[in-house]
Coordinates of C-alpha atoms and ligand atoms in Angstrom, one line a residue:
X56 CA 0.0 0.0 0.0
X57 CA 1.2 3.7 -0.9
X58 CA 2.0 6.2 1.7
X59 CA 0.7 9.3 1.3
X60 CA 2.2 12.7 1.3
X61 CA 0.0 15.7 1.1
X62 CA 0.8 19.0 0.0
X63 CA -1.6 22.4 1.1
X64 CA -1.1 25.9 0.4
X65 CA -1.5 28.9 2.3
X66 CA -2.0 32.7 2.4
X67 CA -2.2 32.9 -1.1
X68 CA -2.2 30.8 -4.8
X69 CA 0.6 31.0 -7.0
X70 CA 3.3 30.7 -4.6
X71 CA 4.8 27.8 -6.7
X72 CA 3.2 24.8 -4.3
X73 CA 3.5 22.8 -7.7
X74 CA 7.3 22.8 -7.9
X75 CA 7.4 22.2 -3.9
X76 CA 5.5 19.0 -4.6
X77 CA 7.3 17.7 -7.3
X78 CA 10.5 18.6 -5.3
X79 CA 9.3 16.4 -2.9
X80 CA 8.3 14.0 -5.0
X81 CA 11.5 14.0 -6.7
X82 CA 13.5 14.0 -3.1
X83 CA 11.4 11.0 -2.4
X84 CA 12.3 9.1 -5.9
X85 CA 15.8 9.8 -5.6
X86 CA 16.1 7.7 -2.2
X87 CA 15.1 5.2 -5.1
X88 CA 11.7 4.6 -4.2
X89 CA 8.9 4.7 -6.9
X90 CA 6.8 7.9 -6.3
X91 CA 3.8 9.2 -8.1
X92 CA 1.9 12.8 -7.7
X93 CA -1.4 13.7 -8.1
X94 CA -2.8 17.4 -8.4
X95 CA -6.1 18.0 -6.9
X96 CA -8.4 21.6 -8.6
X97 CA -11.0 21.9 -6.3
X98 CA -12.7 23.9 -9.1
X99 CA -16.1 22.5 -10.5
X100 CA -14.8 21.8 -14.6
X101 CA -14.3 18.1 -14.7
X102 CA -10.6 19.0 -16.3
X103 CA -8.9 22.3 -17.6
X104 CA -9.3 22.0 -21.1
X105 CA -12.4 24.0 -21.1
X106 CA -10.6 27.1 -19.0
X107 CA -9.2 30.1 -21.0
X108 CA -5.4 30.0 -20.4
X109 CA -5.6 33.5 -18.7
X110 CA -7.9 32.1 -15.9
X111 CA -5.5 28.8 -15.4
X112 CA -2.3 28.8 -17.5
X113 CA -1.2 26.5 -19.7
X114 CA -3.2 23.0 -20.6
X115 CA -0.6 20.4 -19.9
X116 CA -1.2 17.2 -22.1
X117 CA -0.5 14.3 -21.0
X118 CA 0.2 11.4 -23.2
X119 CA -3.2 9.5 -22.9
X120 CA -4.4 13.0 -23.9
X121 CA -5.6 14.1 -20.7
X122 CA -6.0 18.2 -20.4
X123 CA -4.6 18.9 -17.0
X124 CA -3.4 21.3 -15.0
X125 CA 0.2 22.6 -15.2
X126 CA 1.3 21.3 -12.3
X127 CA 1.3 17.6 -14.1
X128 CA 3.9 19.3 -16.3
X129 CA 6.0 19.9 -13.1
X130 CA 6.2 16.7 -11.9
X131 CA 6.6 14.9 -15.4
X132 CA 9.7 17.0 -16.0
X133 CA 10.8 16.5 -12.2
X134 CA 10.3 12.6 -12.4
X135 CA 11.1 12.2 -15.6
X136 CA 8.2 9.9 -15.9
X137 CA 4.7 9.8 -17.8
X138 CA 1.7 10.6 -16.3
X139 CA -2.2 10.3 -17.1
X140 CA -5.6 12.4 -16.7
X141 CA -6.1 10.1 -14.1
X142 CA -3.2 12.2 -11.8
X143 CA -5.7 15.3 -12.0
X144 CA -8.8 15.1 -10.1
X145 CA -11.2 18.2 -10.1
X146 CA -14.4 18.6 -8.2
X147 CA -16.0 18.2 -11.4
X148 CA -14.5 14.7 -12.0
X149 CA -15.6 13.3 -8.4
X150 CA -19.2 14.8 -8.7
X151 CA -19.9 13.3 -12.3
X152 CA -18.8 9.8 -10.2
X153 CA -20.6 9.9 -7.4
X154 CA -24.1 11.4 -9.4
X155 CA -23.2 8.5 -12.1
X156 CA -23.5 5.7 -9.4
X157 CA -26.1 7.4 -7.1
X158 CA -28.3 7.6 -10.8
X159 CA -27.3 3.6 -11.2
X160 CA -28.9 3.2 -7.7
X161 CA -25.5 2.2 -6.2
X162 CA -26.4 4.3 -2.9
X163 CA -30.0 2.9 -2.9
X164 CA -31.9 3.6 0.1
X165 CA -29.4 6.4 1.4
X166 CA -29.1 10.3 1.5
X167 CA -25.8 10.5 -1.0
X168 CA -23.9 13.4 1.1
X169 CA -20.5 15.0 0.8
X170 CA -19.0 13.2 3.8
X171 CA -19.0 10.6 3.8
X172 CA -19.7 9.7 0.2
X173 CA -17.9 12.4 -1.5
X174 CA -14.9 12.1 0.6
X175 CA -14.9 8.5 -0.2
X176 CA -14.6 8.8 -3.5
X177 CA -11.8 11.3 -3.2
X178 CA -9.9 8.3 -1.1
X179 CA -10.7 5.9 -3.6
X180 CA -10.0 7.9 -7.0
X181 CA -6.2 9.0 -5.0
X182 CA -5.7 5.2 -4.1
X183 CA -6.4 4.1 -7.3
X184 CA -3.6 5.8 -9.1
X185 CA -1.4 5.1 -6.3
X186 CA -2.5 1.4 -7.1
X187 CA -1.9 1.9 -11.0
X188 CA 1.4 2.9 -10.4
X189 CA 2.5 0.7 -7.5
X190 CA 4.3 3.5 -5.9
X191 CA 5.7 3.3 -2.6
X192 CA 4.7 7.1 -2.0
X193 CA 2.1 9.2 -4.0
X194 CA 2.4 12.8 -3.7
X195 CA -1.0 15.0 -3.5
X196 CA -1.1 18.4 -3.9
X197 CA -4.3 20.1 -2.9
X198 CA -4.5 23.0 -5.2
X199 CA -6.0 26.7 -3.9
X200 CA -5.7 28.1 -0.6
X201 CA -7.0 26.4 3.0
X202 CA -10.0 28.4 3.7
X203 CA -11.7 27.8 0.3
X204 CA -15.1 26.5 0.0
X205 CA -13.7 24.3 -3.1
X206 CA -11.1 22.5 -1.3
X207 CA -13.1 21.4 2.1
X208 CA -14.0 18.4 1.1
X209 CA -10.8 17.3 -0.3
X210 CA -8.6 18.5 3.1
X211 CA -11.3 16.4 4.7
X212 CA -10.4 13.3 3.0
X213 CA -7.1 13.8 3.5
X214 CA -7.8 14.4 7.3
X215 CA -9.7 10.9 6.8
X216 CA -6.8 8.9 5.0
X217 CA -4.7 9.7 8.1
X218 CA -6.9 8.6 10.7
X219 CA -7.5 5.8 9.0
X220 CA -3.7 4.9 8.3
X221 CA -1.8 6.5 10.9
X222 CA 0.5 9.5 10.6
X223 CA 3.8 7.3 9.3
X224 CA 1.5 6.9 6.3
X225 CA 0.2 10.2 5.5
X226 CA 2.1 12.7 6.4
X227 CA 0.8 16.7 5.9
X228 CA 3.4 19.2 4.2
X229 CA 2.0 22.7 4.2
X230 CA 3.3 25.8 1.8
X231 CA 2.9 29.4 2.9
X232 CA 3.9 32.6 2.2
X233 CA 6.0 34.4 4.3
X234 CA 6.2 38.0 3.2
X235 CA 8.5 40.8 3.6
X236 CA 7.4 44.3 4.5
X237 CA 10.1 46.5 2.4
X238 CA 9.7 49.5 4.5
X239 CA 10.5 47.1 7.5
X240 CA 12.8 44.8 6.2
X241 CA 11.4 42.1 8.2
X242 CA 9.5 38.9 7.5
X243 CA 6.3 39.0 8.4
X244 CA 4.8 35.1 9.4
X245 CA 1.3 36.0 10.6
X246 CA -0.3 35.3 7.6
X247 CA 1.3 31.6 7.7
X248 CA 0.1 31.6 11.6
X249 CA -3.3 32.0 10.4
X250 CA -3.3 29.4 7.7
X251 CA -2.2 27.0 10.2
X252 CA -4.8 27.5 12.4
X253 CA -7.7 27.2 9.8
X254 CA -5.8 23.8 8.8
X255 CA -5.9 23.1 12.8
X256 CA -9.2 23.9 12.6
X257 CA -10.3 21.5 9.8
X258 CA -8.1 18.9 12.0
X259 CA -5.0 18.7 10.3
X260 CA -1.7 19.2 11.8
X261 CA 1.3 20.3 9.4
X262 CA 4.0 17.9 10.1
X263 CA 6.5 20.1 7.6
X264 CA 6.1 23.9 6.6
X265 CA 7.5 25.1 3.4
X266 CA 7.9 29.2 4.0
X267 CA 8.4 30.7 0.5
X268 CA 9.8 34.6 1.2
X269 CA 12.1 36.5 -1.0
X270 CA 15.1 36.2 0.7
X271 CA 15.9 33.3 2.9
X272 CA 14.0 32.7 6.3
X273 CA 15.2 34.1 9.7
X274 CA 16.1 32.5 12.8
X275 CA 13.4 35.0 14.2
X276 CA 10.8 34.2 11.4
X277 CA 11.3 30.6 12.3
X278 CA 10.8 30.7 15.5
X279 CA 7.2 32.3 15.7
X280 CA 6.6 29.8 13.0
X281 CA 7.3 26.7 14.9
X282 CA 5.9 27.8 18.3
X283 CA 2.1 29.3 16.3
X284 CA 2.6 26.5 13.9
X285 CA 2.9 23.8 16.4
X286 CA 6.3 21.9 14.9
X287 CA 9.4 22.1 15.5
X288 CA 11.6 24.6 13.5
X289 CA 13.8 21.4 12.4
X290 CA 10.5 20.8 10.2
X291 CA 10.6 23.9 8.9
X292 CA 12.0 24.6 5.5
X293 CA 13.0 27.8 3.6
X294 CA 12.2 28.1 0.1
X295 CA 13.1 31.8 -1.1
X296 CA 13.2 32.8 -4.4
X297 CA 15.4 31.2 -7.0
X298 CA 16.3 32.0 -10.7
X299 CA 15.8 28.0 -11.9
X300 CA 13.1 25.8 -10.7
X301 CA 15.2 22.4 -10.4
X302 CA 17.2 24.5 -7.3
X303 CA 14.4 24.2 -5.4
X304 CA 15.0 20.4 -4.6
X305 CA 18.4 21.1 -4.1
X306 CA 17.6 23.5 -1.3
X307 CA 15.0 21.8 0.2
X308 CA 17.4 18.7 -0.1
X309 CA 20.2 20.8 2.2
X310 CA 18.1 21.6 4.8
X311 CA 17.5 18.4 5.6
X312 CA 13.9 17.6 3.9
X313 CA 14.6 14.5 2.7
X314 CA 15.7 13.0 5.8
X315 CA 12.9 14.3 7.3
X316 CA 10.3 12.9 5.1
X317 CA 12.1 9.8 5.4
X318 CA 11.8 9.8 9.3
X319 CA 7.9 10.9 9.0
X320 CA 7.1 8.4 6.6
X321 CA 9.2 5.0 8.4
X322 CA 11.3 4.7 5.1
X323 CA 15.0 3.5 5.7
X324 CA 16.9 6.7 4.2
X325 CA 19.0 6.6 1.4
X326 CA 21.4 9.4 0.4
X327 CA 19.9 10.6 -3.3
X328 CA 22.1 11.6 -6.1
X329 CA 21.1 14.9 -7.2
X330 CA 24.3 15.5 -9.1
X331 CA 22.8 15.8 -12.5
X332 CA 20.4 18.2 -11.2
X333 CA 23.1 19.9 -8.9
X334 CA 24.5 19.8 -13.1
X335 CA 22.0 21.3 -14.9
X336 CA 21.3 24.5 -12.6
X337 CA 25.5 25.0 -12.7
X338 CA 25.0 24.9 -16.3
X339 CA 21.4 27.0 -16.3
X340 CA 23.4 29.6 -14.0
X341 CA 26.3 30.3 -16.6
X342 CA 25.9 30.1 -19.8
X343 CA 28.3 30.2 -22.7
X344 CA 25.9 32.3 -24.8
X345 CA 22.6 34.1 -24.8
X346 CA 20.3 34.1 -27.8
X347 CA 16.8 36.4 -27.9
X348 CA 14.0 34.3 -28.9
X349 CA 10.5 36.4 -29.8
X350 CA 7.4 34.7 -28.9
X351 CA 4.7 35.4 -30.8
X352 CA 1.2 34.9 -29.1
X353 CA -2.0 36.6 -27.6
X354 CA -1.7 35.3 -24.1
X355 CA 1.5 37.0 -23.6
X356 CA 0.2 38.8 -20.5
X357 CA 0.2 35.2 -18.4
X358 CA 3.5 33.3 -19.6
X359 CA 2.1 30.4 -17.8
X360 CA 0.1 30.2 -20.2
X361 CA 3.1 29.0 -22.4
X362 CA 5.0 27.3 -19.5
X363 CA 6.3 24.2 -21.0
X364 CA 7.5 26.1 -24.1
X365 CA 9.2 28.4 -21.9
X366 CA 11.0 24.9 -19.9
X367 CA 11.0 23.1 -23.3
X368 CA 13.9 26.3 -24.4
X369 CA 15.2 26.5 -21.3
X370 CA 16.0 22.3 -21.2
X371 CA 17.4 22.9 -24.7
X372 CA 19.7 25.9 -23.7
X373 CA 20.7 24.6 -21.1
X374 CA 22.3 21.1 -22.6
X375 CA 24.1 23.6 -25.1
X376 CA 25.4 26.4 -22.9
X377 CA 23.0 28.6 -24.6
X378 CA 20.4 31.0 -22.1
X379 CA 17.4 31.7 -23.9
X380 CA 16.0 35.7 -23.2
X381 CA 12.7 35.8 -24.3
X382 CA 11.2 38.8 -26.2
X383 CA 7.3 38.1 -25.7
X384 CA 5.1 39.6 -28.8
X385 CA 1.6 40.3 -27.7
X386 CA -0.4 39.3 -31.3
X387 CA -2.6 41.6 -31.0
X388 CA -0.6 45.0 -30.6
X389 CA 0.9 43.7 -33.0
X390 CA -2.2 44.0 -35.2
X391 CA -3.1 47.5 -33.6
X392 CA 0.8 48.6 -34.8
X393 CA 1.9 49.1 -31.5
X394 CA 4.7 46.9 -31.4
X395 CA 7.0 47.2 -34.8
X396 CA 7.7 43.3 -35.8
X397 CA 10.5 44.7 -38.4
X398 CA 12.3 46.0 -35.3
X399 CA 11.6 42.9 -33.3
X400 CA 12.8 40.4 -36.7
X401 CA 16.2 42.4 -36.8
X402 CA 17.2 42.2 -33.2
X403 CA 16.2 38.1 -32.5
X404 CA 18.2 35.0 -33.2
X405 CA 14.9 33.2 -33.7
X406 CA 10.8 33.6 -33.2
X407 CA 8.2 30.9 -32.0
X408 CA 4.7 31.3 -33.0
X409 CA 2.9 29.5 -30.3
X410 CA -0.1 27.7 -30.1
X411 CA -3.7 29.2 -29.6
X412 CA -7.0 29.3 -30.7
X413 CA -9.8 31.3 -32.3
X414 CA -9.9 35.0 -34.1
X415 CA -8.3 37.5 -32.1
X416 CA -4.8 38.1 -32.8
X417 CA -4.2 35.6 -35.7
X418 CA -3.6 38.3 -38.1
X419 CA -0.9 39.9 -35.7
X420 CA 0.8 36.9 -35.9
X421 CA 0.2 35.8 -39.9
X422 CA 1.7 39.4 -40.2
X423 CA 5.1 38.3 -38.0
X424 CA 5.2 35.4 -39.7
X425 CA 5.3 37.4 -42.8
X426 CA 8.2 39.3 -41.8
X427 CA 10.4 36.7 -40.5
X428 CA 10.0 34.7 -43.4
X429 CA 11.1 37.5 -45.8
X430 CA 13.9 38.6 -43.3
X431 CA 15.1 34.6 -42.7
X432 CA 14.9 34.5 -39.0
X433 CA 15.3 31.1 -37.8
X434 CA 11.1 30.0 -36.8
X435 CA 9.3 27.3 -35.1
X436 CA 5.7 27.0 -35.4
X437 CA 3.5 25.2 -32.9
X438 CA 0.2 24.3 -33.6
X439 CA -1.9 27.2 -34.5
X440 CA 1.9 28.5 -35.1
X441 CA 2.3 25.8 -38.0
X442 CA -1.2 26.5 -39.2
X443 CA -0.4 30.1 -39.6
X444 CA 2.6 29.6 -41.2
X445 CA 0.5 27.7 -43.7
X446 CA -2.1 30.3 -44.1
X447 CA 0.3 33.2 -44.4
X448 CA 2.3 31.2 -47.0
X449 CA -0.6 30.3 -49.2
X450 CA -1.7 34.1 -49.3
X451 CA 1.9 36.1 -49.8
X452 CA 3.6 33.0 -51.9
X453 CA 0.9 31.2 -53.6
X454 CA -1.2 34.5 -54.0
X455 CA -4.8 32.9 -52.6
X456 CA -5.3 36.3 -51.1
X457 CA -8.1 35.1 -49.0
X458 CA -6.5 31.9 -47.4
X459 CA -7.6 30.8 -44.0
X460 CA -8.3 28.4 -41.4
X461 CA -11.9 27.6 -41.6
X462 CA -11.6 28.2 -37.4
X463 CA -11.5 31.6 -38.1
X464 CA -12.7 32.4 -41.4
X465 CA -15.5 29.5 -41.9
X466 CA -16.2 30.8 -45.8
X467 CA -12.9 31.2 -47.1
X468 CA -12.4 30.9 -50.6
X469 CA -9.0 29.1 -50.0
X470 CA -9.5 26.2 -46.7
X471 CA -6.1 25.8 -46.2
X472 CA -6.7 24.5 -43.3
X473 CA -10.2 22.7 -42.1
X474 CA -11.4 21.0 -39.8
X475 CA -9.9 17.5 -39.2
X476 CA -12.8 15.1 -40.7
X477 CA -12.9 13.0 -37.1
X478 CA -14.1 16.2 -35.8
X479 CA -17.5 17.0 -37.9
X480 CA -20.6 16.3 -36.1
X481 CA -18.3 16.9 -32.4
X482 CA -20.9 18.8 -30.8
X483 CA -19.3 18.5 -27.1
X484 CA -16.2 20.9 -26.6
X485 CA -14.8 19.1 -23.0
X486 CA -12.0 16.4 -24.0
X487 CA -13.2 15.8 -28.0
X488 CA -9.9 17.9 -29.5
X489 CA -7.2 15.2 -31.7
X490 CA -5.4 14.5 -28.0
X491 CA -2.3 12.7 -26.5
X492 CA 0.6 10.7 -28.3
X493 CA 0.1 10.3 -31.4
X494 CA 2.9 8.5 -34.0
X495 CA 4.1 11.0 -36.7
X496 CA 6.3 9.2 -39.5
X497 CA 9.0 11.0 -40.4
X498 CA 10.1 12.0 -44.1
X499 CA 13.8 10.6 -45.1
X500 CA 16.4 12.7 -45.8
X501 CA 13.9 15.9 -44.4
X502 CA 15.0 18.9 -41.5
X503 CA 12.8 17.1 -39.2
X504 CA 14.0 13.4 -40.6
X505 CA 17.6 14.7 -39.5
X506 CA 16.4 17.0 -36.2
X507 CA 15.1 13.4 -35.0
X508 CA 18.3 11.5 -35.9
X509 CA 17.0 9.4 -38.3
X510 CA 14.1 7.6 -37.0
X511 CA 11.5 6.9 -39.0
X512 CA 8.0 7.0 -35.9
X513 CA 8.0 9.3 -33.5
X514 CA 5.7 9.8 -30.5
X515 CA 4.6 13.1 -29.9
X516 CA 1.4 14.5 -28.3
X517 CA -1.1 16.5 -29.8
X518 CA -4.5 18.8 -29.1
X519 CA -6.2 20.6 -31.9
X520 CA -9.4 20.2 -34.1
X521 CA -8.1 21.2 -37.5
X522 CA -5.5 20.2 -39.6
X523 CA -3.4 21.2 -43.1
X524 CA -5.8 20.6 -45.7
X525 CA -4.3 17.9 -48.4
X526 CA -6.1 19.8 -51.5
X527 CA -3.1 22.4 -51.5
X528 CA 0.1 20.6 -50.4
X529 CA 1.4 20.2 -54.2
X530 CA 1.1 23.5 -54.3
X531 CA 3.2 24.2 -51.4
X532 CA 5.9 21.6 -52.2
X533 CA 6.1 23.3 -55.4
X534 CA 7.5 26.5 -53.8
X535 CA 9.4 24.3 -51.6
X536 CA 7.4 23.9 -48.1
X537 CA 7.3 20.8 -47.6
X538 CA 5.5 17.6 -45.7
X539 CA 8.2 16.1 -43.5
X540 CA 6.0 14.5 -41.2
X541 CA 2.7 12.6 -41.5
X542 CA 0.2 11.4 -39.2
X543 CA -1.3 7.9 -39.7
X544 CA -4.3 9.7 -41.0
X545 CA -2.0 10.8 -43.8
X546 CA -2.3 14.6 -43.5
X547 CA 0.6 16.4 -42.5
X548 CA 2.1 16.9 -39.0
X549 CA 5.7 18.6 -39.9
X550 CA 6.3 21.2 -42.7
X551 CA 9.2 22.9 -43.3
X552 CA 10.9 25.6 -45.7
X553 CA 13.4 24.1 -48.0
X554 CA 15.4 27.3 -48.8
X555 CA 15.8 28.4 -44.9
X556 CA 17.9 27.5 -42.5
X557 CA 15.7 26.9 -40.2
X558 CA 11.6 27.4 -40.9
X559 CA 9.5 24.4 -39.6
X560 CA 6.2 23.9 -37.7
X561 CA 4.8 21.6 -35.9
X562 CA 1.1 20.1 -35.7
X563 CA 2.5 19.2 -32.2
X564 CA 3.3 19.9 -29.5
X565 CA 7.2 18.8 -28.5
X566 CA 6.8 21.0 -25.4
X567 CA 5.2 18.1 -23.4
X568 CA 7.8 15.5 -23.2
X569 CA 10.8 17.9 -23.1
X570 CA 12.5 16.9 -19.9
X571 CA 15.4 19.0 -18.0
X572 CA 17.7 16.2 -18.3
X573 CA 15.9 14.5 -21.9
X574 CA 15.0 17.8 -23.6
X575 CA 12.9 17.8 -26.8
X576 CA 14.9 17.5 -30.2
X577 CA 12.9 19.5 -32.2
X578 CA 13.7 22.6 -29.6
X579 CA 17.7 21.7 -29.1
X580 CA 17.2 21.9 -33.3
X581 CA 15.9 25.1 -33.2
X582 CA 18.3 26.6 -30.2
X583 CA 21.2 24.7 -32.4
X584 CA 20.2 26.7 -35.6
X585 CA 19.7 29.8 -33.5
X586 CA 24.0 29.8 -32.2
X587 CA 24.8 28.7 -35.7
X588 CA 25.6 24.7 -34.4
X589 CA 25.2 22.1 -36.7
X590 CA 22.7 19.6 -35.7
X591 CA 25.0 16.6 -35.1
Ligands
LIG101 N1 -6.8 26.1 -32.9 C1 -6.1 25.1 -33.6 C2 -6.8 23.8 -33.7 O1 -7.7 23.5 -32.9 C3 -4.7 24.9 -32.9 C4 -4.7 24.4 -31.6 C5 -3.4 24.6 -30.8 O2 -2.6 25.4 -31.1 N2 -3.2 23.8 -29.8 O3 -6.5 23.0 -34.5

């Protein structure tokens, strides 16, 4: 049976609970004992793939195309492991079960209530991915903030699980923030006091306290924490502010958390090897070289929203010496000609159009596509980003003026690209996209033949409803944008430009299985073509 260790957040969201999980996840995994992580959104959307990325981020994609939250993104590229929709359960997901069976009559007879028939399916839907993954410790990370409505019933299970298998088996990590009054110059940890008592209150005790702060926790600070908290201070960690994610682990790992989670949970401890991570943030912290990447999108205003492009560069820069600065063009100023793209093209090593959906700010971006095209700077499309570069190639080099994607422009003259024929009739927008792995066969001889060394299959994971419409590829491979990839449906899934060095998009998305210490090739291509390296 898995132990359990839970992970709550305090004071306020966004405090970067995520990468404390996975931290401790990862701790827990390098002791060499098999650890999975789950994220629980107390919101009411069965998964995330219905949420704008500005209310939520980016939409991780998992490889049984699940649409989860970011956090899954975290812990893939922490653990360096595979997970499924299954790791993210929402309120929405345990409702749907629990109305499903009470509507079978599996509750016959009884008033169906959130405790104790909600909570119980929270315990079972947590032990059965611990179960599907046989691991000796599953990590759950309770998203929001103790105190919300959403989350009660979910801290309530977890209050349940312990009770039921005694504190060496579930163990309570909690996350606050511990701010820092600038006029003061102290560390203020009264909000954190708070948040423990309303955990208190709900009856859970936090064995271990994460205190995020900007600069590093005070003797003082940890003090008050431990005697309102009610632990000692040797179970309380500091987490300040770092430039690279995979520190945090490292940091935690000094302090002593890993022997400490050992001790809490009864597991013999083992002395991890964290010298490849210890590695990559040497490497992250000096690079040989910087290049300046523009990213071309409309949710500009919440990178998150693009997080595991942003990690996918990063992984990529940081196995060649090469930091990444990213210049972020916002597609629609772009169409109202506030930003100048001819500046932008003449002062980056490279551009990404990234990946989006519907009208507003596609022709911001056809338009920057336009120009680094015509000025030759090195571009990778993603997605929408490929399907633009096909729309803005068929209208300034093919001359079909009106060329679109029937998503935007439904009676365009020229469909270059429609909606993918598995989609018509798909009425029902939650989880009905073209989603997860899916193989891509790759052409000899191609950019993207060469960018995957050779292989013929790859695996690569997907989410969109429309595709490159097969009417007008001889047209395109005519004036040399090619087909280097295909999907097993036979339309295309790479394309690239013969006559640049580097001009290729992707119906993919490579971002999801780039991994710190395995980064994606199709990014180390593009960072390679960015610092003039050859590609092998
Ligand atoms: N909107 C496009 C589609 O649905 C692209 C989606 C994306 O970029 N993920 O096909």
């Amino acid at each position: 049976m898995s132990k359990y260790v839970f992970v709550t957040g305090g004071v306020l969201s966004g405090l970067g609970k995520g990468v404390t999980a996975a931290s401790i996840a990862l701790l827990i995994k390098s002791m060499g004992y098999s650890v999975t992580a789950i994220k629980i959104d107390p919101y009411v959307n069965v998964d995330a793939g219905t949420m704008n990325p500005y209310m939520h981020g980016e939409v991780f994609v998992t490889e049984d195309g699940g649409e989860t939250d970011l956090d899954i993104g975290h812990y893939e590229r922490f653990l360096d492991i595979n997970l499924s929709k299954d790791n993210n359960i929402t309120t929405g997901k345990i409702y749907s079960i629990v109305i499903e069976k009470e509507r079978r009559g599996d509750f016959l007879g009884q008033t169906v209530q959130i405790i104790p028939h909600v909570t119980d399916e929270i315990k079972h839907q947590i032990e059965l991915v611990a179960k599907k993954y046989g691991s000796d410790v599953t990590v759950v990370e309770i998203g929001g903030t103790v105190g919300d409505i959403e989350g009660l019933p979910f801290l309530e299970a977890a209050r349940q699980l312990r009770l039921e298998r005694g504190p060496e088996n579930v163990v309570f990590t909690h996350v606050v923030l511990v701010p820092r009054i600038s006029t003061l110059g102290e560390l203020k940890t009264k909000p954190a006091q708070h948040s423990m008592q309303e955990l208190r209150r709900i009856g859970i005790q936090p064995d271990i306290l994460v205190a995020r702060s900007s600069t590093p926790l005070t003797d003082e600070a940890r003090g008050k924490l431990s005697l309102f908290g009610n632990l000692p201070p040797s179970h309380i960690f500091s987490n300040p502010d770092v430039d690279v994610i995979y520190e945090v682990p490292l940091r935690l790992h000094a302090q002593g958390l890993t022997k400490v989670l050992a001790k809490k949970l009864e597991l013999e401890y083992v002395e991890p090897d964290l010298s490849p991570w210890v590695e990559y943030v040497e490497k992250f912290n000096n690079p040989e070289r910087r290049v300046r990447v523009a990213m071309v999108g409309k949710y500009t205003k919440l990178t998150d929203s693009y997080l595991s492009i942003i990690e996918a560069l990063k992984h990529s820069g940081t196995s060649l010496g090469v930091r990444p600065e990213l210049i972020w063009v916002e597609a629609t100023d772009v169409e109202k000609g506030v930003v100048n793209v001819q500046e932008i093209s003449s002062s980056v090593d490279g551009a990404v159009i990234l990946p989006g959906f519907g009208e507003r700010g596609v022709e911001g971006k056809i338009n920057a596509i336009r120009i680094f095209r015509e000025a030759g700077v090195p571009l990778l499309g993603i997605c929408f980003g490929l399907q633009l570069m096909v729309v803005e190639f068929a209208r300034n080099v093919l001359g079909l003026s009106n060329a679109h994607t029937t998503e935007v422009d439904p009676r365009t003259p020229h469909p270059v690209v429609d909606l993918l024929s598995s989609q018509r009739g798909t009425i029902v927008k939650g989880g009905t996209m073209r989603l997860g792995s899916i193989e891509v066969k790759l052409i000899p001889s191609t950019l993207a033949w060469r960018i995957y060394e050779g292989v013929n299959v790859v695996s690569e994971r997907h989410r969109h409803r429309y595709q490159i419409n097969p009417a007008y590829l001889s047209s395109f491979e005519e004036n040399g944008f090619i087909v280097s990839g295909v999907g097993p449906e036979g339309f295309p899934e790479i394309m690239e430009l013969r006559s640049h060095k580097f001009y290729l998009g992707v119906q993919f998305h490579p971002e999801f299985k780039s991994r710190p210490l395995r980064p994606s090739p199709i990014f180390t291509a593009f960072i390679k073509a960015l610092v003039g390296l050859p590609l092998s």
